[in-house]
Short mmCIF file of C-alpha atoms in Angstrom, two decimals:
data_model
loop_
_atom_site.label_atom_id
_atom_site.label_comp_id
_atom_site.label_asym_id
_atom_site.label_seq_id
_atom_site.Cartn_x
_atom_site.Cartn_y
_atom_site.Cartn_z
CA GLY A 591 111.98 97.58 96.22
CA MET A 592 115.03 96.96 94.28
CA LYS A 593 113.38 95.92 90.97
CA TRP A 594 112.53 100.12 90.52
CA GLU A 595 116.35 100.24 91.38
CA LEU A 596 117.22 97.45 87.53
CA ARG A 597 116.42 97.93 84.66
CA PRO A 598 114.07 96.09 83.05
CA GLU A 599 117.41 94.26 81.67
CA GLU A 600 119.24 94.71 84.95
CA LEU A 601 116.31 93.12 86.08
CA ARG A 602 116.39 90.08 83.40
CA GLU A 603 119.73 89.41 84.15
CA LEU A 604 119.68 89.13 87.74
CA THR A 605 116.41 86.83 87.49
CA VAL A 606 118.61 84.15 85.10
CA CYS A 607 121.78 84.27 87.16
CA THR A 608 119.59 83.95 90.47
CA VAL A 609 117.64 80.74 88.90
CA GLU A 610 120.56 79.71 87.93
CA THR A 611 122.19 80.20 90.94
CA VAL A 612 119.53 78.00 93.22
CA LYS A 613 119.65 75.70 91.05
CA MET A 614 122.74 75.18 91.09
CA ASN A 615 122.72 74.41 95.12
CA SER A 616 120.00 72.90 95.01
CA GLY A 617 120.24 69.55 95.23
CA ILE A 618 117.72 68.51 92.83
CA SER A 619 119.36 69.73 89.59
CA SER A 620 121.99 66.90 88.31
CA SER A 621 124.93 68.83 87.48
CA GLY A 622 124.26 71.12 90.25
CA ARG A 623 125.70 70.12 94.09
CA SER A 624 124.01 68.92 96.64
CA PHE A 625 121.35 70.68 98.58
CA ARG A 626 122.69 74.11 99.85
CA GLY A 627 120.12 75.85 102.52
CA ASP A 628 121.68 79.81 103.31
CA VAL A 629 122.40 79.77 99.09
CA VAL A 630 118.32 78.55 98.68
CA THR A 631 117.52 80.17 101.17
CA SER A 632 118.90 84.24 99.60
CA GLY A 633 117.87 82.73 96.18
CA MET A 634 114.19 82.17 97.35
CA ALA A 635 114.86 86.14 99.28
CA VAL A 636 115.50 87.17 96.34
CA PHE A 637 112.51 85.18 94.23
CA ALA A 638 110.86 87.10 96.13
CA ASP A 639 112.19 90.63 96.43
CA ILE A 640 111.56 90.37 92.30
CA PHE A 641 108.10 90.22 92.75
CA ALA A 642 107.94 92.65 95.26
CA GLU A 643 104.65 93.87 92.41
CA PRO A 644 104.59 90.92 90.10
CA VAL A 645 102.80 92.80 87.07
CA HIS A 646 105.72 95.12 86.27
CA ALA A 647 107.90 92.32 87.30
CA VAL A 648 106.00 89.56 84.78
CA ARG A 649 105.66 92.63 81.96
CA VAL A 650 109.53 93.09 82.26
CA LEU A 651 110.52 89.61 82.44
CA GLY A 652 107.82 87.55 80.04
CA MET A 653 105.79 84.33 80.93
CA GLN A 654 108.93 82.22 79.85
CA LYS A 655 111.35 83.49 83.05
CA VAL A 656 108.28 83.88 84.82
CA GLU A 657 106.94 79.78 84.77
CA ARG A 658 111.16 79.17 85.80
CA VAL A 659 110.88 80.57 89.42
CA ILE A 660 107.61 79.18 89.73
CA GLU A 661 108.63 75.25 88.95
CA LEU A 662 111.96 75.98 90.62
CA VAL A 663 110.01 77.43 93.82
CA LEU A 664 107.19 74.85 94.15
CA SER A 665 110.81 71.82 93.06
CA LEU A 666 112.55 73.62 96.25
CA ILE A 667 109.37 73.11 98.88
CA TYR A 668 108.81 69.70 98.09
CA ALA A 669 112.47 68.48 97.50
CA CYS A 670 112.77 70.07 101.27
CA LEU A 671 109.23 68.55 101.77
CA ASP A 672 110.32 64.97 100.57
CA LYS A 673 114.62 64.71 101.31
CA PHE A 674 115.81 67.76 102.63
CA GLY A 675 114.26 68.40 105.63
CA ASN A 676 112.11 71.13 107.39
CA HIS A 677 113.70 75.05 106.54
CA PRO A 678 111.03 77.60 107.45
CA PHE A 679 113.17 80.31 105.50
CA ILE A 680 112.24 78.37 102.31
CA PHE A 681 108.67 77.56 103.07
CA SER A 682 108.22 81.82 104.37
CA PHE A 683 109.90 83.23 100.68
CA GLY A 684 108.88 80.69 98.69
CA PHE A 685 105.11 80.79 99.87
CA SER A 686 105.84 85.37 99.48
CA VAL A 687 106.05 84.61 95.79
CA LEU A 688 102.98 83.54 95.47
CA GLN A 689 101.80 84.84 96.36
CA ARG A 690 103.03 87.66 95.34
CA LEU A 691 101.99 85.83 91.84
CA CYS A 692 98.76 85.05 92.78
CA ASN A 693 96.61 89.04 91.40
CA VAL A 694 98.68 87.79 87.95
CA ASN A 695 96.21 85.40 85.85
CA ASP A 696 99.01 83.06 83.82
CA CYS A 697 100.40 82.84 86.42
CA HIS A 698 97.64 81.63 88.45
CA ASN A 699 97.42 79.08 86.63
CA LEU A 700 100.80 77.85 86.08
CA ILE A 701 101.24 77.22 90.18
CA LEU A 702 98.19 75.04 89.66
CA ARG A 703 99.65 73.30 86.61
CA PHE A 704 103.13 72.66 88.58
CA GLY A 705 101.69 71.03 91.23
CA GLY A 706 100.63 74.16 94.08
CA ILE A 707 97.67 73.45 95.88
CA VAL A 708 99.51 70.07 97.32
CA ALA A 709 103.16 71.92 97.66
CA VAL A 710 100.78 74.83 99.99
CA ILE A 711 99.11 72.45 101.75
CA ASP A 712 101.58 70.38 102.92
CA GLY A 713 104.01 72.95 103.70
CA MET A 714 101.96 74.21 106.32
CA THR A 715 101.50 71.13 107.53
CA ALA A 716 104.93 70.64 108.48
CA ASN A 717 105.42 74.62 109.45
CA GLY A 718 101.88 74.56 112.03
CA GLY A 719 103.73 76.55 114.23
CA ASN A 720 105.24 79.24 112.24
CA ALA A 721 102.31 82.40 111.50
CA ASN A 722 104.37 83.77 108.68
CA ILE A 723 103.69 80.49 106.28
CA GLN A 724 100.48 79.81 108.16
CA GLU A 725 99.55 83.68 106.97
CA LYS A 726 100.54 83.27 104.32
CA GLY A 727 99.19 79.29 103.43
CA CYS A 728 96.25 80.40 103.86
CA ASN A 729 96.38 83.95 101.70
CA ILE A 730 97.48 81.53 98.22
CA LEU A 731 94.54 79.06 99.48
CA ARG A 732 92.20 81.28 99.91
CA ARG A 733 93.29 83.76 96.66
CA LEU A 734 93.47 79.74 94.31
CA ALA A 735 90.12 79.38 95.13
CA ALA A 736 88.50 82.47 93.56
CA TYR A 737 87.94 81.43 90.40
CA HIS A 738 86.53 78.59 89.85
CA LEU A 739 84.67 76.39 91.42
CA GLU A 740 86.48 73.06 91.14
CA ILE A 741 89.37 74.53 92.24
CA LYS A 742 87.99 74.67 95.70
CA LEU A 743 87.19 71.49 95.95
CA THR A 744 90.82 69.72 94.84
CA ILE A 745 91.58 72.07 97.67
CA VAL A 746 89.32 70.75 100.49
CA GLU A 747 90.32 66.85 98.80
CA SER A 748 93.46 67.76 99.23
CA ASP A 749 93.05 68.02 103.22
CA GLY A 750 92.89 72.11 102.99
CA VAL A 751 90.44 72.56 104.86
CA ASP A 752 91.45 70.97 108.12
CA ALA A 753 95.30 73.25 107.20
CA VAL A 754 93.03 75.87 107.95
CA LEU A 755 90.92 74.44 110.96
CA ASN A 756 94.61 73.87 112.27
CA ASN A 757 95.36 77.55 111.83
CA MET A 758 92.98 78.64 113.67
CA MET A 759 92.76 76.70 116.51
CA THR A 760 96.85 76.54 117.29
CA HIS A 761 97.29 80.13 116.05
CA SER A 762 94.14 81.96 117.87
CA ALA A 763 94.93 84.83 119.31
CA ASN A 764 96.65 86.01 116.20
CA GLU A 765 94.69 88.60 114.31
CA ALA A 766 97.01 88.06 110.54
CA VAL A 767 96.75 84.40 110.51
CA ILE A 768 92.76 83.95 112.19
CA ARG A 769 91.65 86.88 108.99
CA GLU A 770 93.61 84.81 106.67
CA ALA A 771 92.24 82.02 107.66
CA CYS A 772 88.91 83.29 108.13
CA SER A 773 88.57 84.52 105.02
CA ALA A 774 90.13 80.90 103.41
CA LEU A 775 87.82 79.05 104.39
CA SER A 776 84.61 81.35 103.70
CA VAL A 777 86.16 80.90 99.53
CA LEU A 778 85.84 76.55 101.17
CA CYS A 779 82.97 76.54 102.29
CA VAL A 780 81.70 75.71 98.90
CA ASP A 781 78.61 72.15 99.30
CA LYS A 782 76.90 70.71 101.49
CA GLN A 783 79.90 67.41 102.62
CA THR A 784 82.64 69.97 102.56
CA ARG A 785 80.29 72.43 105.02
CA THR A 786 79.10 69.02 107.06
CA PHE A 787 83.01 68.38 106.98
CA ILE A 788 83.31 72.22 108.50
CA ILE A 789 80.64 71.79 110.93
CA GLN A 790 82.04 67.79 112.94
CA GLN A 791 85.20 69.43 113.01
CA GLY A 792 84.34 72.51 115.38
CA GLY A 793 84.12 75.33 112.95
CA VAL A 794 81.39 76.77 114.36
CA LEU A 795 83.06 76.85 117.34
CA LEU A 796 86.47 77.92 115.87
CA LEU A 797 84.55 80.60 114.17
CA GLU A 798 83.02 81.71 117.50
CA ASN A 799 86.04 82.17 118.98
CA ALA A 800 87.96 83.56 116.26
CA MET A 801 84.79 86.95 116.35
CA GLU A 802 85.50 86.75 120.52
CA ILE A 803 88.55 86.93 120.77
CA HIS A 804 89.47 89.83 117.93
CA ILE A 805 86.19 91.63 118.43
CA GLY A 806 88.04 94.76 118.21
CA SER A 807 89.03 94.12 113.78
CA ASN A 808 86.18 94.90 111.45
CA LEU A 809 87.68 92.20 108.48
CA ILE A 810 87.90 89.37 110.75
CA GLN A 811 83.95 89.61 112.20
CA GLU A 812 83.21 89.74 108.45
CA ASN A 813 85.17 87.01 107.42
CA ALA A 814 84.15 84.94 110.26
CA LEU A 815 80.26 85.99 109.84
CA ASP A 816 80.99 85.49 106.03
CA ALA A 817 81.61 81.53 107.14
CA LEU A 818 79.01 81.03 110.14
CA CYS A 819 76.05 82.11 106.75
CA LEU A 820 76.94 79.56 104.78
CA LEU A 821 77.44 76.97 107.46
CA SER A 822 74.06 78.25 108.94
CA SER A 823 72.55 75.77 106.54
CA ASP A 824 73.65 72.82 107.66
CA ALA A 825 74.43 73.03 110.84
CA ASP A 826 71.95 71.08 113.60
CA SER A 827 70.56 73.15 115.54
CA GLU A 828 70.82 71.88 118.67
CA ILE A 829 75.05 73.17 118.36
CA LEU A 830 73.96 76.22 117.51
CA LEU A 831 71.89 76.92 120.37
CA THR A 832 74.54 74.97 122.52
CA SER A 833 77.45 77.14 121.83
CA ASN A 834 77.44 80.86 122.35
CA ILE A 835 77.84 81.53 118.49
CA ILE A 836 74.74 84.16 119.23
CA THR A 837 75.75 85.93 121.65
CA SER A 838 79.31 86.18 119.28
CA ILE A 839 77.05 88.31 116.49
CA LYS A 840 75.37 90.41 118.82
CA ASP A 841 79.11 91.42 120.37
CA SER A 842 79.77 91.86 116.83
CA LEU A 843 76.85 93.77 115.55
CA ASP A 844 77.43 96.27 119.72
CA ASN A 845 81.10 96.50 118.32
CA HIS A 846 79.96 97.26 115.20
CA ILE A 847 78.08 99.51 114.08
CA GLU A 848 78.55 101.38 111.68
CA GLU A 849 80.16 99.50 110.25
CA SER A 850 77.18 97.76 107.41
CA ASN A 851 79.04 94.87 105.89
CA VAL A 852 80.01 93.52 109.57
CA GLN A 853 76.13 94.53 109.86
CA ARG A 854 74.37 93.08 107.02
CA ARG A 855 76.10 89.43 107.30
CA GLY A 856 74.96 89.98 111.02
CA LEU A 857 71.76 90.42 109.84
CA SER A 858 71.26 87.90 107.15
CA ILE A 859 71.99 85.27 109.45
CA LEU A 860 70.00 85.87 112.21
CA ARG A 861 67.51 85.72 109.71
CA ASN A 862 68.62 81.91 108.84
CA PHE A 863 69.11 80.65 111.64
CA SER A 864 65.58 82.19 113.65
CA LEU A 865 63.96 80.31 110.20
CA ARG A 866 65.11 77.36 111.15
CA ASP A 867 63.62 76.24 114.79
CA GLU A 868 61.74 78.52 116.93
CA LYS A 869 63.85 77.21 118.89
CA ILE A 870 66.71 79.06 117.90
CA LYS A 871 64.46 82.25 116.73
CA SER A 872 63.32 82.42 120.34
CA SER A 873 67.55 81.97 122.00
CA ILE A 874 67.84 85.09 119.22
CA GLU A 875 64.66 86.85 120.51
CA SER A 876 65.85 86.71 124.15
CA SER A 877 69.69 87.99 123.85
CA GLY A 878 68.51 91.59 123.15
CA CYS A 879 69.92 90.67 119.07
CA LEU A 880 67.82 92.45 117.14
CA ASP A 881 66.86 95.66 119.85
CA ASN A 882 68.06 97.81 117.42
CA CYS A 883 67.07 97.22 114.53
#
């Protein structure tokens, strides 16, 4: 990456110069020029490169400079959403910056403070057809949600679950997007109300579809099974019986015999299912799911 070719003082100078140039051409500075999408896009690309190794960059730059970058990136995402129209590369590079900085605790808190949750969800909604933005958006939401229950609930209340489910419908064949969407969904199944909403919106069927299309992906199987394990406690028995979810779990177990995480998750779900309803238990037994156990 570029930063390894720069001495610390050069990296700091580059960051300050890029911040000033982007602000001058962002249309959000009272002393700057009107919005220039090409300049802003280039600046966002530089920020993404600077933070390719976030821990190193934060250590060299210091939190004050990093805070200026985070605030500027989020301000520009909001500005594009509110008045400058859609600029996919600005969202894509901006999401790259946020995604990388989510790995650093102090930066994680700054992203939240400057409205990162709503910016990411609204950015995803405005770019529903862009797989790159959707993959990064789901990854950011998952990273932000991983720390505290109240953050998870804030994401849910800000329509984050809707954004993830829409992703799974629009980009069902895209392995990278579905991997991140299933992972985000498994983290966001935090309370009964949310799980009920996900089920009502077809979440079980979307997870089933993801598992079938991407049967060869260990991570998608693991993440989808994680989400299903949480949803299974609230899903109506009739939904489980009329869907192909038991078959999907069997296929997952059969295709990932050597993957202990898949086996453990799949068998745990089947056990949960069988304890709920005799019809489901009978369906599991007749499916052959447990033949190799």
